[in-house]
Amino acid sequence: MSLVKSMVRKAYRGVLFLSFLSIMLLVTILLVTFLADPQAMYELIKHTFGIR
């Protein structure tokens, strides 16, 4: 039973770590896109969320 708990804990930590990396990658891509062309990114956000 202890082996199963240990494996589940390691799998859970692995999934959390991969989720963290995915979020950080998304944030990095959005930041680089914004820095490359801030006006176009701002217009895209306004269009996406319907802000006038």
Short mmCIF file of N, CA and C in Angstrom, two decimals:
data_model
loop_
_atom_site.label_atom_id
_atom_site.label_comp_id
_atom_site.label_asym_id
_atom_site.label_seq_id
_atom_site.Cartn_x
_atom_site.Cartn_y
_atom_site.Cartn_z
N MET A 1 0.82 -1.20 0.00
CA MET A 1 0.00 0.00 0.00
C MET A 1 0.87 1.26 0.00
N SER A 2 1.97 1.20 0.70
CA SER A 2 2.87 2.35 0.76
C SER A 2 3.45 2.66 -0.61
N LEU A 3 3.74 1.63 -1.39
CA LEU A 3 4.29 1.83 -2.73
C LEU A 3 3.28 2.53 -3.62
N VAL A 4 2.02 2.16 -3.51
CA VAL A 4 0.98 2.79 -4.33
C VAL A 4 0.84 4.26 -3.96
N LYS A 5 0.83 4.57 -2.66
CA LYS A 5 0.72 5.97 -2.23
C LYS A 5 1.90 6.78 -2.73
N SER A 6 3.09 6.20 -2.68
CA SER A 6 4.28 6.89 -3.14
C SER A 6 4.20 7.18 -4.64
N MET A 7 3.75 6.21 -5.42
CA MET A 7 3.64 6.38 -6.87
C MET A 7 2.58 7.42 -7.21
N VAL A 8 1.46 7.39 -6.50
CA VAL A 8 0.40 8.37 -6.75
C VAL A 8 0.89 9.76 -6.41
N ARG A 9 1.62 9.90 -5.32
CA ARG A 9 2.15 11.20 -4.92
C ARG A 9 3.14 11.72 -5.97
N LYS A 10 4.01 10.84 -6.48
CA LYS A 10 4.96 11.25 -7.50
C LYS A 10 4.24 11.65 -8.80
N ALA A 11 3.23 10.90 -9.17
CA ALA A 11 2.47 11.23 -10.38
C ALA A 11 1.75 12.57 -10.22
N TYR A 12 1.19 12.81 -9.05
CA TYR A 12 0.51 14.07 -8.76
C TYR A 12 1.47 15.24 -8.85
N ARG A 13 2.65 15.08 -8.27
CA ARG A 13 3.67 16.14 -8.34
C ARG A 13 4.11 16.37 -9.78
N GLY A 14 4.23 15.30 -10.54
CA GLY A 14 4.61 15.43 -11.94
C GLY A 14 3.58 16.19 -12.75
N VAL A 15 2.31 15.89 -12.52
CA VAL A 15 1.23 16.59 -13.23
C VAL A 15 1.21 18.06 -12.83
N LEU A 16 1.38 18.35 -11.55
CA LEU A 16 1.42 19.74 -11.11
C LEU A 16 2.59 20.48 -11.75
N PHE A 17 3.74 19.84 -11.80
CA PHE A 17 4.91 20.46 -12.40
C PHE A 17 4.71 20.73 -13.88
N LEU A 18 4.13 19.76 -14.60
CA LEU A 18 3.87 19.96 -16.02
C LEU A 18 2.84 21.06 -16.24
N SER A 19 1.85 21.14 -15.39
CA SER A 19 0.86 22.22 -15.48
C SER A 19 1.53 23.57 -15.26
N PHE A 20 2.40 23.65 -14.27
CA PHE A 20 3.13 24.88 -14.00
C PHE A 20 3.97 25.29 -15.21
N LEU A 21 4.67 24.34 -15.80
CA LEU A 21 5.49 24.64 -16.97
C LEU A 21 4.63 25.11 -18.15
N SER A 22 3.47 24.50 -18.33
CA SER A 22 2.58 24.89 -19.42
C SER A 22 2.09 26.32 -19.24
N ILE A 23 1.72 26.67 -18.02
CA ILE A 23 1.24 28.02 -17.75
C ILE A 23 2.37 29.03 -17.95
N MET A 24 3.56 28.69 -17.49
CA MET A 24 4.69 29.60 -17.66
C MET A 24 5.03 29.79 -19.15
N LEU A 25 4.92 28.72 -19.94
CA LEU A 25 5.18 28.82 -21.37
C LEU A 25 4.14 29.73 -22.03
N LEU A 26 2.88 29.58 -21.66
CA LEU A 26 1.82 30.42 -22.21
C LEU A 26 2.05 31.88 -21.85
N VAL A 27 2.39 32.15 -20.61
CA VAL A 27 2.65 33.53 -20.17
C VAL A 27 3.84 34.11 -20.93
N THR A 28 4.87 33.33 -21.11
CA THR A 28 6.05 33.80 -21.84
C THR A 28 5.72 34.13 -23.29
N ILE A 29 4.95 33.28 -23.93
CA ILE A 29 4.57 33.52 -25.32
C ILE A 29 3.73 34.79 -25.43
N LEU A 30 2.78 34.96 -24.51
CA LEU A 30 1.96 36.17 -24.54
C LEU A 30 2.79 37.42 -24.29
N LEU A 31 3.73 37.34 -23.38
CA LEU A 31 4.59 38.49 -23.08
C LEU A 31 5.47 38.84 -24.28
N VAL A 32 6.06 37.86 -24.92
CA VAL A 32 6.91 38.11 -26.08
C VAL A 32 6.08 38.69 -27.22
N THR A 33 4.87 38.17 -27.42
CA THR A 33 3.98 38.70 -28.45
C THR A 33 3.63 40.14 -28.17
N PHE A 34 3.34 40.44 -26.91
CA PHE A 34 3.01 41.81 -26.54
C PHE A 34 4.20 42.74 -26.76
N LEU A 35 5.39 42.29 -26.37
CA LEU A 35 6.57 43.14 -26.54
C LEU A 35 6.93 43.34 -28.01
N ALA A 36 6.60 42.37 -28.86
CA ALA A 36 6.92 42.48 -30.28
C ALA A 36 6.04 43.53 -30.97
N ASP A 37 4.74 43.54 -30.61
CA ASP A 37 3.83 44.50 -31.24
C ASP A 37 2.71 44.83 -30.26
N PRO A 38 2.96 45.77 -29.35
CA PRO A 38 1.98 46.07 -28.30
C PRO A 38 0.63 46.55 -28.83
N GLN A 39 0.64 47.38 -29.87
CA GLN A 39 -0.62 47.92 -30.38
C GLN A 39 -1.50 46.82 -30.97
N ALA A 40 -0.91 45.91 -31.74
CA ALA A 40 -1.68 44.81 -32.33
C ALA A 40 -2.22 43.87 -31.25
N MET A 41 -1.41 43.63 -30.23
CA MET A 41 -1.85 42.76 -29.13
C MET A 41 -3.01 43.40 -28.38
N TYR A 42 -2.92 44.70 -28.15
CA TYR A 42 -3.99 45.42 -27.47
C TYR A 42 -5.28 45.37 -28.29
N GLU A 43 -5.17 45.54 -29.59
CA GLU A 43 -6.34 45.47 -30.46
C GLU A 43 -6.95 44.06 -30.46
N LEU A 44 -6.10 43.06 -30.46
CA LEU A 44 -6.58 41.68 -30.42
C LEU A 44 -7.34 41.40 -29.12
N ILE A 45 -6.81 41.88 -28.00
CA ILE A 45 -7.48 41.69 -26.71
C ILE A 45 -8.81 42.42 -26.70
N LYS A 46 -8.83 43.65 -27.21
CA LYS A 46 -10.09 44.41 -27.27
C LYS A 46 -11.11 43.68 -28.13
N HIS A 47 -10.68 43.17 -29.28
CA HIS A 47 -11.60 42.45 -30.18
C HIS A 47 -12.07 41.14 -29.54
N THR A 48 -11.18 40.43 -28.88
CA THR A 48 -11.53 39.14 -28.29
C THR A 48 -12.57 39.28 -27.18
N PHE A 49 -12.40 40.28 -26.32
CA PHE A 49 -13.30 40.44 -25.19
C PHE A 49 -14.41 41.44 -25.45
N GLY A 50 -14.48 41.98 -26.65
CA GLY A 50 -15.57 42.89 -27.00
C GLY A 50 -15.49 44.24 -26.33
N ILE A 51 -14.30 44.70 -26.03
CA ILE A 51 -14.12 46.01 -25.41
C ILE A 51 -14.03 47.04 -26.51
N ARG A 52 -14.73 48.15 -26.31
CA ARG A 52 -14.72 49.20 -27.36
C ARG A 52 -13.69 50.23 -27.05
#
